[in-house]
Coordinates of C-alpha atoms in Angstrom, one line a residue:
X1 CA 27.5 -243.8 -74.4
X2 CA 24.0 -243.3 -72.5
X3 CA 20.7 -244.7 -74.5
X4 CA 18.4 -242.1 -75.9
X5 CA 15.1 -242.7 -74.6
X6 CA 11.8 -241.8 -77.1
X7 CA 9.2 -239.9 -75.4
X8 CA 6.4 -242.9 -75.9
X9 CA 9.3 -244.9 -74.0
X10 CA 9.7 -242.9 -71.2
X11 CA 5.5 -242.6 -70.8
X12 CA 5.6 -246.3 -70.6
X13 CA 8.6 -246.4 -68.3
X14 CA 6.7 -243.7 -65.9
X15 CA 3.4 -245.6 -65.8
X16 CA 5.8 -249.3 -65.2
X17 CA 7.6 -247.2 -62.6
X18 CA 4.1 -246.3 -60.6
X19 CA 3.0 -249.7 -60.7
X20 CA 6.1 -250.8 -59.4
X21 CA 6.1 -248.3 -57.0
X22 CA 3.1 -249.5 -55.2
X23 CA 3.2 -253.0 -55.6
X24 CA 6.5 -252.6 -53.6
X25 CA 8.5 -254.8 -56.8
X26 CA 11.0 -252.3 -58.5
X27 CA 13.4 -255.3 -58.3
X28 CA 11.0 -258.4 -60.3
X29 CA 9.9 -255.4 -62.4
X30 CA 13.9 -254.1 -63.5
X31 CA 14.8 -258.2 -64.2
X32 CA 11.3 -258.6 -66.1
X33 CA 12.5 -255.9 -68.5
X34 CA 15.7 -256.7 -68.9
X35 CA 14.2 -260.4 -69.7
X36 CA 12.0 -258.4 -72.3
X37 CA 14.5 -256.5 -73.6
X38 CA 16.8 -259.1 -73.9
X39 CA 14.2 -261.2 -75.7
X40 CA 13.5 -258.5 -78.1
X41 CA 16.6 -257.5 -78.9
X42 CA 16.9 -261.4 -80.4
X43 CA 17.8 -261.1 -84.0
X44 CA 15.5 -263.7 -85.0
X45 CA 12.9 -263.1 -82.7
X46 CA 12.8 -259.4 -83.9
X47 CA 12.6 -260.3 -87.3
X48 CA 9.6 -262.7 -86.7
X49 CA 8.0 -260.0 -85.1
X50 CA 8.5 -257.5 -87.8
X51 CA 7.0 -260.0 -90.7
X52 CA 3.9 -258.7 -92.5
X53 CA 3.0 -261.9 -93.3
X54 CA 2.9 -263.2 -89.7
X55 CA -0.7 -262.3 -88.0
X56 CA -0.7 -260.6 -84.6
X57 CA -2.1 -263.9 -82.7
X58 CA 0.8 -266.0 -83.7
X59 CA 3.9 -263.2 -82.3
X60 CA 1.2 -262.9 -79.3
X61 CA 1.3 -266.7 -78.9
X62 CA 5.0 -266.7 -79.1
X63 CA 5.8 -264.0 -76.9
X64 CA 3.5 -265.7 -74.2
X65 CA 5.5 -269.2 -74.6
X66 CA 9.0 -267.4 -74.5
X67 CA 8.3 -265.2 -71.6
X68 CA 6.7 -267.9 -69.2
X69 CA 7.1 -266.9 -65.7
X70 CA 7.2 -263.2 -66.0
X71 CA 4.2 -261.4 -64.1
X72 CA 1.1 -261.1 -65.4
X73 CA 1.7 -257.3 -65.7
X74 CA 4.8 -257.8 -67.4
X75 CA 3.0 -260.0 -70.2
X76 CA 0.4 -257.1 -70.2
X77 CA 2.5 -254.6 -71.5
X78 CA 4.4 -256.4 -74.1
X79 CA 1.0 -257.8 -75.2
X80 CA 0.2 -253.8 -75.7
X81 CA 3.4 -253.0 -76.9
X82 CA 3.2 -255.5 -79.8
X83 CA -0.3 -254.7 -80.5
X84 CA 0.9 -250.7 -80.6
X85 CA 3.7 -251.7 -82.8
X86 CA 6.0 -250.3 -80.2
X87 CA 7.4 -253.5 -78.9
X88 CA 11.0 -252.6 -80.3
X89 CA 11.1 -249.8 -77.5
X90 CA 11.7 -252.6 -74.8
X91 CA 15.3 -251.9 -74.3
X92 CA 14.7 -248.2 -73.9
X93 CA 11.8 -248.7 -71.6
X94 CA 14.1 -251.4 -69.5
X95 CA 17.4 -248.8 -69.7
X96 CA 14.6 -245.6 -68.3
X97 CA 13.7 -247.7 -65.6
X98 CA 16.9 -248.9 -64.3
X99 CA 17.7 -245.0 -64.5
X100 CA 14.6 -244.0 -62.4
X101 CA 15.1 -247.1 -60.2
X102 CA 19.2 -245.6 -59.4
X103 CA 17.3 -242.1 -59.3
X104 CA 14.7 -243.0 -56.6
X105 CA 17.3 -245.2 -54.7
X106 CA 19.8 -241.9 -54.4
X107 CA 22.4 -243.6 -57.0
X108 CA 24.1 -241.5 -59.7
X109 CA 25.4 -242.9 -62.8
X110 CA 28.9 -241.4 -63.7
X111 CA 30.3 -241.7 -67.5
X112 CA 33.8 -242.2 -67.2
X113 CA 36.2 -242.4 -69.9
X114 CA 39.6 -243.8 -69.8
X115 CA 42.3 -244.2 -72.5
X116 CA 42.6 -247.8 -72.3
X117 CA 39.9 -250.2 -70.9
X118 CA 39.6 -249.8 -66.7
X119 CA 39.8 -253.3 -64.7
X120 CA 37.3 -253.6 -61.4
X121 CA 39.9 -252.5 -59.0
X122 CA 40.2 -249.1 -60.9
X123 CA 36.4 -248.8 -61.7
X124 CA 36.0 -249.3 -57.6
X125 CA 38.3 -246.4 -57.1
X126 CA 37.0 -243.9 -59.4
X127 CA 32.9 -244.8 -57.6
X128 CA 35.0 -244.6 -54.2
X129 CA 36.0 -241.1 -55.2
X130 CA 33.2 -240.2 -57.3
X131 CA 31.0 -240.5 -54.5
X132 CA 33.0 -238.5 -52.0
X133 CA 32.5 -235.6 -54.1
X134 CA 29.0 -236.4 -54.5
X135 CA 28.1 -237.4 -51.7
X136 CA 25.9 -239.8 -53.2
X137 CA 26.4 -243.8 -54.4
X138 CA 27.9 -244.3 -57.6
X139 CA 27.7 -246.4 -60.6
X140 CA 30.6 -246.5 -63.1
X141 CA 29.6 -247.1 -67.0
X142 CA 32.9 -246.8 -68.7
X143 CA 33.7 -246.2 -72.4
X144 CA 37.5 -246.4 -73.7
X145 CA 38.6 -243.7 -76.4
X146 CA 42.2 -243.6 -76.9
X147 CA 42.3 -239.8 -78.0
X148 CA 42.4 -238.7 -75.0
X149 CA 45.9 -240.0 -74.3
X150 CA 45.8 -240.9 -70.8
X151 CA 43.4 -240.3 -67.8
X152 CA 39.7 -240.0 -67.0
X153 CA 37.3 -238.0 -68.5
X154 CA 34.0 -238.5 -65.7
X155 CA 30.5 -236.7 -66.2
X156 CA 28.0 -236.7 -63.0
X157 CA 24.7 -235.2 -63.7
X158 CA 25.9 -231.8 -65.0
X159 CA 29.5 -231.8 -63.3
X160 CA 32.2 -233.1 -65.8
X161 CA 35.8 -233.6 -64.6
X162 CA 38.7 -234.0 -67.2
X163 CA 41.6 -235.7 -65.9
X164 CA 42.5 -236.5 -69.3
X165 CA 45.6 -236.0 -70.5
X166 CA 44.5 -234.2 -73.6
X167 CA 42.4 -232.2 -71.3
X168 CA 45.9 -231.1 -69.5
X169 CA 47.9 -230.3 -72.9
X170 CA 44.8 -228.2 -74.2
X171 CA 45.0 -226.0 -70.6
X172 CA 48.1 -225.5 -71.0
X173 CA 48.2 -224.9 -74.6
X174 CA 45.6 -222.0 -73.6
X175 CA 47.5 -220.7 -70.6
X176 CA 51.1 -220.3 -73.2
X177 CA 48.8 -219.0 -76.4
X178 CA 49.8 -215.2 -76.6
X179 CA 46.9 -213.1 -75.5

């Protein structure tokens, strides 16, 4: 299901998202965080950086060494992430940008799910269809849970489309209930 961003994640996101905006690199800034969030998300690594007992210099020193090659911008704000203490938003910060990035670039994410897992082919299809009643490009996320018997259940921005068969049997369950 779709990440729930913190507001201090979403400030950092905006201000990464200006400065990526006029340096022209939305593209080495979305794989940078990714790489950050990725890194972060390392169980060992987060628990090295979460040690009382280990000082601020040393996770800095180790940070540096493990993201070498990422732009000095990038090493800036995980620098002032860890010294914040708010270096565990990095996979919120990287999901919030890849969401302003589809915004900006006219893509919509659609939530789709199915009652069994979807292969490509299908996933294709539903984006194909999805964005002809859109009218916009779309990007499939897709999420299997087997209650809803059979179908598609898809959510664009505010429009949600049940295509489920549960969705069917409670219609008509509705339409034969006595009034």
């Amino acid at each position: 299901m779709p990440t729930i961003t913190s507001g201090s994640a979403k400030r950092y996101t905006e201000a990464v998202f200006r400065i990526a905006e006029a340096n022209h690199s939305f593209d080495r800034w979305e794989a940078e965080l990714e790489r950050i969030a990725g890194l972060v998300e390392t169980p060992e690594l987060a628990a090295f950086l979460s040690a009382p007992a280990v000082g601020m210099m040393a996770k800095d020193t180790v940070l540096v060494r493990l993201l070498d090659g990422v732009s000095p911008e990038a090493s800036n704000l995980v620098k002032l992430l860890l010294r914040k203490g708010k270096l565990a938003l990095a996979p919120q910060i990287a999901a919030h940008y890849r969401d302003l990035l589809n915004s900006y670039r006219g893509i919509v994410t659609a939530e789709v799910v199915s009652a069994v897992p979807l292969n490509g082919e299908e996933k294709k299809a539903i984006a194909r269809r999805l964005s002809q009643m859109t009218g916009r490009q779309v990007l499939v996320q897709d999420w299997v849970d087997s209650s809803i018997i059979g179908g598609i259940v898809a959510r664009v921005g505010d429009q949600l489309i049940d295509d489920s068969v549960k969705g069917r049997l409670e219609a008509l369950k509705k339409r034969l209930a006595p009034a």
